Short mmCIF file of C-alpha atoms in Angstrom, two decimals:
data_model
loop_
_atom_site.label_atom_id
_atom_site.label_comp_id
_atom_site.label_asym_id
_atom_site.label_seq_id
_atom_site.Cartn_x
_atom_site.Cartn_y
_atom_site.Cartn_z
CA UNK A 1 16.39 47.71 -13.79
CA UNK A 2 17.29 45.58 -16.57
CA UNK A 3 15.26 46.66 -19.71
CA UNK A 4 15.47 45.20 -23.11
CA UNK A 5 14.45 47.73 -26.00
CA UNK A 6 14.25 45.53 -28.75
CA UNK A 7 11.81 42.28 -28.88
CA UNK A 8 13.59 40.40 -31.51
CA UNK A 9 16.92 40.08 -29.33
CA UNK A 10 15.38 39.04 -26.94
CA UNK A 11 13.75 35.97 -28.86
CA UNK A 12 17.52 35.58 -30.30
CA UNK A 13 18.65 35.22 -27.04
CA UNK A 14 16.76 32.36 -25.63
CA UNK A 15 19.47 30.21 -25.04
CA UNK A 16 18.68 28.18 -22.12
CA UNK A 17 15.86 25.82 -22.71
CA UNK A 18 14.70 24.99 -19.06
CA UNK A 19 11.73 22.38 -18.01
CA UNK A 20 10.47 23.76 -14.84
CA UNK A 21 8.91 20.37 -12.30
CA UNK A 22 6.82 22.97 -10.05
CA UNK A 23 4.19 22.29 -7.31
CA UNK A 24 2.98 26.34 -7.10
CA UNK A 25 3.39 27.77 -4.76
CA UNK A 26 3.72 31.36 -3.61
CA UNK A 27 7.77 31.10 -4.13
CA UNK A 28 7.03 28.98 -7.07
CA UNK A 29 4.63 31.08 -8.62
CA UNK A 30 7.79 33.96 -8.31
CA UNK A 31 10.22 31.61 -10.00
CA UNK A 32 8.15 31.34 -12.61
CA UNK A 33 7.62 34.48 -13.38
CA UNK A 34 11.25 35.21 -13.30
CA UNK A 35 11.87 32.49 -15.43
CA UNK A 36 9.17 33.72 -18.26
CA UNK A 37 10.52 36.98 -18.18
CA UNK A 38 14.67 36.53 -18.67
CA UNK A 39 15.70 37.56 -21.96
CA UNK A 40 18.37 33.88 -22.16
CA UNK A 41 15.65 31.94 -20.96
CA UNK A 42 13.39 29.42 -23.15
CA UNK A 43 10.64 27.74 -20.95
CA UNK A 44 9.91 24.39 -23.09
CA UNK A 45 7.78 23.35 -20.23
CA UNK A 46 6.02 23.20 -17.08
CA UNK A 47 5.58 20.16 -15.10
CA UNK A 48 3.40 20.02 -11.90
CA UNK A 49 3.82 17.70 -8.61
CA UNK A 50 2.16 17.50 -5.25
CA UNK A 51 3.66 19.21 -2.85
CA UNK A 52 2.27 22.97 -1.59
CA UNK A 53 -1.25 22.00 -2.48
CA UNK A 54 -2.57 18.60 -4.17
CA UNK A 55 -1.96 17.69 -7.82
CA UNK A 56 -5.55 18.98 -9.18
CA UNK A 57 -4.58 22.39 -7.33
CA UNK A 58 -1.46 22.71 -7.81
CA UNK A 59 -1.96 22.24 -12.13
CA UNK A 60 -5.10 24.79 -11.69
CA UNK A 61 -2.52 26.94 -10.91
CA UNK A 62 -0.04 26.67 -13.21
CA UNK A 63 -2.51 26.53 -15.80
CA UNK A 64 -3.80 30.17 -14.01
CA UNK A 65 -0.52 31.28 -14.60
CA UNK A 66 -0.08 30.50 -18.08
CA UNK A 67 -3.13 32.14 -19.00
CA UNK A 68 -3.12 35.17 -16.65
CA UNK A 69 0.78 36.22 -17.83
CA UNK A 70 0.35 34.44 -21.26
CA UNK A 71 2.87 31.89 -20.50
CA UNK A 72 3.67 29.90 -23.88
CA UNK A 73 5.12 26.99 -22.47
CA UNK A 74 3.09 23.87 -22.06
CA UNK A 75 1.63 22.62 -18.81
CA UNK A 76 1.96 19.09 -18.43
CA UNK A 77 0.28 17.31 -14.74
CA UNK A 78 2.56 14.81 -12.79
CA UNK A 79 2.41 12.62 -10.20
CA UNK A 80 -0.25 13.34 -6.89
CA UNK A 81 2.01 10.80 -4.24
CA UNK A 82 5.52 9.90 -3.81
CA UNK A 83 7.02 6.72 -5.27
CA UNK A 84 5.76 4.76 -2.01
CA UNK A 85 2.08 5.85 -2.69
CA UNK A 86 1.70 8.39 0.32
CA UNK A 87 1.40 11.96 -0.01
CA UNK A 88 0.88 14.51 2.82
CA UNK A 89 -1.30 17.41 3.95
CA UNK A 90 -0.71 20.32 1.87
CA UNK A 91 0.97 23.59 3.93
CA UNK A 92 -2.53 25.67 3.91
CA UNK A 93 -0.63 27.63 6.65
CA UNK A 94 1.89 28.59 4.70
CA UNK A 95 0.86 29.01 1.06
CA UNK A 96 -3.31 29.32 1.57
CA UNK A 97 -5.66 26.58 1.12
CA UNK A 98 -5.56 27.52 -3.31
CA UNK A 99 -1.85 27.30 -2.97
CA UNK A 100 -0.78 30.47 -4.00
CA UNK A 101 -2.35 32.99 -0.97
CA UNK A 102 -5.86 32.28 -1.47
CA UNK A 103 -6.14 35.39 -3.70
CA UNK A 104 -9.37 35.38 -5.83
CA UNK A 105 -8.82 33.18 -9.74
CA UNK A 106 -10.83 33.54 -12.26
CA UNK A 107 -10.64 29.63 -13.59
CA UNK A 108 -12.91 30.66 -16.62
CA UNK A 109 -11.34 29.49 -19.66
CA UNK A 110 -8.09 27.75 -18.11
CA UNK A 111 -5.69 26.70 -21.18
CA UNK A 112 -5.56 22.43 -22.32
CA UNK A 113 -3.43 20.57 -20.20
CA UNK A 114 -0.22 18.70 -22.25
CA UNK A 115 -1.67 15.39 -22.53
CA UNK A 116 1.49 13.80 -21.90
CA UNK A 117 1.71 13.26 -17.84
CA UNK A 118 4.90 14.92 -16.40
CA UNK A 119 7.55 12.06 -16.50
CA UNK A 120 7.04 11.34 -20.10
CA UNK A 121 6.82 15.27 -21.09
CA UNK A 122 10.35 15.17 -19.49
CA UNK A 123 11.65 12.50 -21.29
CA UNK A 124 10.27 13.13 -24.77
CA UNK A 125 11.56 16.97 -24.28
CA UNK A 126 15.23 15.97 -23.32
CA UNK A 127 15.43 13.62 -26.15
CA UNK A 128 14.27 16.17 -28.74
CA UNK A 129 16.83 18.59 -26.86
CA UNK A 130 20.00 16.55 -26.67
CA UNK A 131 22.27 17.94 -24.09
CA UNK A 132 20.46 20.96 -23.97
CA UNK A 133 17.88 21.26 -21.63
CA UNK A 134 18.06 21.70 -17.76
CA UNK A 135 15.47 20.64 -15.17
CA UNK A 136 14.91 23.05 -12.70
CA UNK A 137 12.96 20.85 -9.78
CA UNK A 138 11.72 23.05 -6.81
CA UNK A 139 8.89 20.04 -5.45
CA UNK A 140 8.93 17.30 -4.92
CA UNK A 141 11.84 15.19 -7.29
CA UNK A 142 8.79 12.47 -8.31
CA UNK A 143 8.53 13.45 -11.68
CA UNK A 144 12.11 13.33 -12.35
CA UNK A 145 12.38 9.62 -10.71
CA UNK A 146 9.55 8.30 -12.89
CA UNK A 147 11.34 9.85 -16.23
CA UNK A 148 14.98 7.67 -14.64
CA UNK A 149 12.87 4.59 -14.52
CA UNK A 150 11.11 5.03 -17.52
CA UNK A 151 14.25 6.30 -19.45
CA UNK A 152 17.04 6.14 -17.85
CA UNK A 153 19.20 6.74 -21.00
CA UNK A 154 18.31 10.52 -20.31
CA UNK A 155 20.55 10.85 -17.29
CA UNK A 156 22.81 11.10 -20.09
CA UNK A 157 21.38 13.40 -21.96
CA UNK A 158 20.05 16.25 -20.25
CA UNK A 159 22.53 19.65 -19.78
CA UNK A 160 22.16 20.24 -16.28
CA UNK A 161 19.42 19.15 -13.59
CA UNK A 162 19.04 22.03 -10.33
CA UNK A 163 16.92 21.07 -7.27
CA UNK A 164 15.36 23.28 -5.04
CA UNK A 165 15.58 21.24 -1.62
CA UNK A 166 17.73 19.76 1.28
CA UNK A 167 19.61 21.09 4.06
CA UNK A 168 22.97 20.13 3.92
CA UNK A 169 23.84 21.00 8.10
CA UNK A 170 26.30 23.91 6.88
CA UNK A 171 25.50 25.42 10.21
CA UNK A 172 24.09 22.91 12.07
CA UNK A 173 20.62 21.00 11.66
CA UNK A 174 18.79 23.40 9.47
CA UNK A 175 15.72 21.41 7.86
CA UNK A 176 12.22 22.78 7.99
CA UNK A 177 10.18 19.90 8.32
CA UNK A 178 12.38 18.29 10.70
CA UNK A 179 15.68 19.29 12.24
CA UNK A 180 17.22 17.27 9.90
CA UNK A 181 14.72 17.44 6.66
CA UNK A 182 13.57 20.14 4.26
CA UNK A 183 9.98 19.70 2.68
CA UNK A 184 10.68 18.53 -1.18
CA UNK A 185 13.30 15.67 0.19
CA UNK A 186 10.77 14.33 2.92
CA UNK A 187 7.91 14.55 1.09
CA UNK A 188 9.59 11.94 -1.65
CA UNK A 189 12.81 10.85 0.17
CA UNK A 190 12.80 7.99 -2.75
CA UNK A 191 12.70 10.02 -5.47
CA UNK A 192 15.07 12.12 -4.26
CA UNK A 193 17.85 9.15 -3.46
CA UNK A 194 17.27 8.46 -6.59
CA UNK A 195 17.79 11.26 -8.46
CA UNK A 196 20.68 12.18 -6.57
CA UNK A 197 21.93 8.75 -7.16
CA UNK A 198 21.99 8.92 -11.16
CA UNK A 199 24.44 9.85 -13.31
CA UNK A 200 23.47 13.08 -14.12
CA UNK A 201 25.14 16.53 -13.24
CA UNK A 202 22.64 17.51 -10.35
CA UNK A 203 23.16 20.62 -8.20
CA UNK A 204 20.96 21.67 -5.24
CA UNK A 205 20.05 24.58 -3.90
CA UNK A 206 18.98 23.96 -0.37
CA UNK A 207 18.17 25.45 2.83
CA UNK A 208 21.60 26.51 3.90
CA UNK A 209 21.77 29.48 0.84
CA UNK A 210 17.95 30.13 0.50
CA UNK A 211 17.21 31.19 3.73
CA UNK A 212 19.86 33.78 2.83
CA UNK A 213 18.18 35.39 0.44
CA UNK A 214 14.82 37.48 2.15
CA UNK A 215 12.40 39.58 0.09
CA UNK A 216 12.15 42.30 2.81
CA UNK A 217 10.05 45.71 2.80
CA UNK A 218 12.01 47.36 0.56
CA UNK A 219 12.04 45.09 -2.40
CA UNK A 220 8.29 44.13 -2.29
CA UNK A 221 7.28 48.15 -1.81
CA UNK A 222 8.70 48.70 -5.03
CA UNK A 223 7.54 45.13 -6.71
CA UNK A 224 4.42 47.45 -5.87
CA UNK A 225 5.08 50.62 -7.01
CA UNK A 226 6.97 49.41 -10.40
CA UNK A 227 6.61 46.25 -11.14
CA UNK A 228 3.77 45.70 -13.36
CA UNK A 229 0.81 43.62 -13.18
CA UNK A 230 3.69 40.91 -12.24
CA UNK A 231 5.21 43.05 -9.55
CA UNK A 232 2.01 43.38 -7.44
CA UNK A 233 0.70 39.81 -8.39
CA UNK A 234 3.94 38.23 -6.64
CA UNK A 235 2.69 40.85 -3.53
CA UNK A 236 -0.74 39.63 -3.29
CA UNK A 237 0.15 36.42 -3.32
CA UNK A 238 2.92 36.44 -0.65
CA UNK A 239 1.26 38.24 2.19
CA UNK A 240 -0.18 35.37 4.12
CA UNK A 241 3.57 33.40 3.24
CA UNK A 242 4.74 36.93 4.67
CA UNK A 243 2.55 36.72 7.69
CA UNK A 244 4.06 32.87 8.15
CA UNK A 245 7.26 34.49 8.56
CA UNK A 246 6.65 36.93 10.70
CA UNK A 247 5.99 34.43 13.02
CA UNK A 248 9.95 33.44 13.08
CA UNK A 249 10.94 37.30 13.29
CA UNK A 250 11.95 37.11 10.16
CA UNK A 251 10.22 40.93 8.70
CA UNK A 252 9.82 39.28 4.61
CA UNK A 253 10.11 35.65 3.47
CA UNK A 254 12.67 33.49 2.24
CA UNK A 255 13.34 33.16 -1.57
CA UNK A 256 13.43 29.72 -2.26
CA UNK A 257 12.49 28.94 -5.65
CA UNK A 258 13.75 31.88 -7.08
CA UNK A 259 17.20 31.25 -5.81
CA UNK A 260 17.30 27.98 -7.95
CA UNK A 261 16.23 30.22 -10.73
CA UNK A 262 19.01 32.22 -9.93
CA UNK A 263 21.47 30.02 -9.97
CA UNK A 264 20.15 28.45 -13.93
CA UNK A 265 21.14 32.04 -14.94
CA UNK A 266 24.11 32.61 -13.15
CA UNK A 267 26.15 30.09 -11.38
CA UNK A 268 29.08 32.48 -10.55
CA UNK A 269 26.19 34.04 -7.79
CA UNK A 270 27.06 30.88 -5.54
CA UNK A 271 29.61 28.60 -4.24
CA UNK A 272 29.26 25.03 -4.43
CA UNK A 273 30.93 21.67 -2.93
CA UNK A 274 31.39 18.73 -4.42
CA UNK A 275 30.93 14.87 -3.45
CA UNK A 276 28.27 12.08 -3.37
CA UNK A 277 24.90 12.55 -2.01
CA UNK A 278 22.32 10.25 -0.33
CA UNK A 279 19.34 10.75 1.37
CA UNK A 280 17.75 8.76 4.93
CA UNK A 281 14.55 6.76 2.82
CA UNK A 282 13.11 5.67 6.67
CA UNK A 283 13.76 6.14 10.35
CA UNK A 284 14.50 9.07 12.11
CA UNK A 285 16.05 10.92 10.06
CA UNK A 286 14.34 10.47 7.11
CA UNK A 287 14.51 13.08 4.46
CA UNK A 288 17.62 13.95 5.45
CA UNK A 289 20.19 15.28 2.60
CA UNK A 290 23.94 13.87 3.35
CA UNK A 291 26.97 14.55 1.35
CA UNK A 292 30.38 12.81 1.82
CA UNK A 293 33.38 15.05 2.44
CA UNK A 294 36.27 14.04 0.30
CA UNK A 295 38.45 15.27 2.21
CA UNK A 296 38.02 12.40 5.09
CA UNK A 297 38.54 9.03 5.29
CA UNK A 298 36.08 6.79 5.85
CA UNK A 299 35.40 3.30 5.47
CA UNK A 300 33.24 1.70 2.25
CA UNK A 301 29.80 2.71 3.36
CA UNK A 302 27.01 3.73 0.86
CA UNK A 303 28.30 6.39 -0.57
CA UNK A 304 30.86 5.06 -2.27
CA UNK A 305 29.15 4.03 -5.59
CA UNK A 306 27.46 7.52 -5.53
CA UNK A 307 28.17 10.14 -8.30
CA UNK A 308 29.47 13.46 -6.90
CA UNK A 309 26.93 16.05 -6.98
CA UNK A 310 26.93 20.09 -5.97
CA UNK A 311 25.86 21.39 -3.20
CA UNK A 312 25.65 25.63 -2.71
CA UNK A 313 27.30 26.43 0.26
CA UNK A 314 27.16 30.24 -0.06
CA UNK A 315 25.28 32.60 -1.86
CA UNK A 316 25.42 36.74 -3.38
CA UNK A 317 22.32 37.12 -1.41
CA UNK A 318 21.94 41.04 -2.74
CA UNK A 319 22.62 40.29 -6.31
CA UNK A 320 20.56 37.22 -6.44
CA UNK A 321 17.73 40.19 -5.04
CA UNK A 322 18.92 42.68 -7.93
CA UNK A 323 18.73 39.81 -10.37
CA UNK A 324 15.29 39.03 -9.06
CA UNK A 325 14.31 42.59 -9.19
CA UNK A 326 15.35 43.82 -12.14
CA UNK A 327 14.17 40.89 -14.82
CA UNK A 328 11.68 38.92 -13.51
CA UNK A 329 9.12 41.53 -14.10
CA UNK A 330 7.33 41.34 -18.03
CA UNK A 331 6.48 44.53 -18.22
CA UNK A 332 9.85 45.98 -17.23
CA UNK A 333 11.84 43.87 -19.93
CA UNK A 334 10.23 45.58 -22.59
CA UNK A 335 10.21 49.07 -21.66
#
């Protein structure tokens, strides 16, 4: 376990200032907690979306978390439907009807909201930040869209923007909305064209690495026994998302959000390809994540104008566990 014996070093070591676009979420609700906890990490802010519940939920509770694990960031809401004005039914079968396991919340004396909405909490943030924060998306990419039209002088300004979405086909049709489409793209396939599109340095953690990484047994029985408050929250929370699973044969769930996380803190944990991205806005296929491949020729097509982008193509699946393990839980960071 990573412990850190002395409070003040870990205040001096805050050195990446991180905006976190969230739609909790039993994996975002882990993320988060991850994210609070890290000794380098500074969380300016916390930006809700629709996505694994509707916006009103989905702000109750990240404004649940802030208070229950006295979060200091702000909490600023976002947008409730994609760019094209739809939204869709919320995933009650997979994260609970309350969004994060449909565990019991005391909403008694919920924190103020930011009264900024989401898109403009972005953009004022990265401007008072120049060059130094990232934007770690795991929802839908709304938000960030709406700060690109708004602003789109901060494409050049931000430090790094990491998505949690896509599936990229590394092993054959992998999404999990479609067989082509993972749930954040689809459920704003706009947005996410867009943001993919601008000339920022995006990188995205998709389906292909995070559905390498599985919080089995083992690591939740002793999130139980010695993590914290923290430790046996993220357990509650995740049993019915553990039940979902189970369905699949899969004995644990899939880290998704977490992974991103990951990745914020330590890059050298993945592999990553390079080369223009674009995503299917209608038809068939829509939602669908599609990077060109350098390496072959092909004639001028739509991907040409395109900014190369990262995609993870393989992950330290144990390590990105240890990491997960060993400093995502409060109590354990300063013991």
């Amino acid at each position: 376990m990573t412990t850190m014996r002395n409070p003040e070093t870990l205040t001096r070591n805050r050195s990446l200032k991180v905006i976190f676009d969230t739609d909790p979420g039993v994996d975002d609700a882990t993320a988060l907690l991850f994210l609070n906890a890290y000794p380098r990490v500074t969380l300016l802010g916390v930006t809700t979306v629709f996505g694994n519940a509707d916006i009103d939920t989905v702000t109750r509770n990240a404004l649940y978390l802030k208070k229950r694990f006295a979060i200091p960031a702000p909490v600023a809401r976002g947008a409730g439907i994609s760019l094209a004005g739809e939204t869709s039914l919320p995933p009650a079968h997979i994260h609970g009807q309350n969004g994060i396991g449909d565990i019991v919340l005391d909403e008694s004396h919920l924190p103020g909201l930011d009264p900024r909405p989401a898109h403009r909490f972005i953009i004022d943030t990265v401007r008072e930040n120049l060059g130094e924060v990232t934007l770690l998306a795991v929802g839908r990419l709304t938000n960030l869209a709406l700060a690109l039209r708004e602003a789109p002088d901060i494409a050049t300004l931000v430090k790094d923007v990491v998505i949690m979405g896509g599936a990229f086909s590394l092993r054959g049709h992998n999404g999990n909305v479609t067989p082509v489409a993972e749930a954040n793209i689809i459920g704003d396939p706009l947005a996410a064209d867009e943001v993919f599109g601008a000339a920022w340095p995006v990188t995205a953690i998709g389906l292909d690495v995070t559905r390498q990484v599985v919080m089995g047994p083992a690591e939740l029985n002793r999130l139980a026994a010695h993590g914290g408050e923290a430790g046996r929250f993220i357990v509650e929370i995740s049993k019915g998302y553990r039940a979902f699973h189970a369905q699949f044969g899969i004995d644990g769930y899939y880290v998704h959000d977490a992974t991103a996380a990951v990745y914020v803190i330590d890059p050298s944990l993945f592999k990553v390809r390079s080369g223009p991205i674009r995503v299917a806005t209608e038809g068939v296929a829509v939602g669908q994540t599609i990077q060109r491949d350098w390496g072959t020729l092909y004639p001028p097509g739509e991907w040409d104008m395109a900014p190369d982008q990262k995609v993870a193509v393989s992950v330290d699946a144990n390590r990105v566990l240890g990491m997960l393990l060993g400093t995502h839980i409060p109590c354990l960071l300063a013991s």
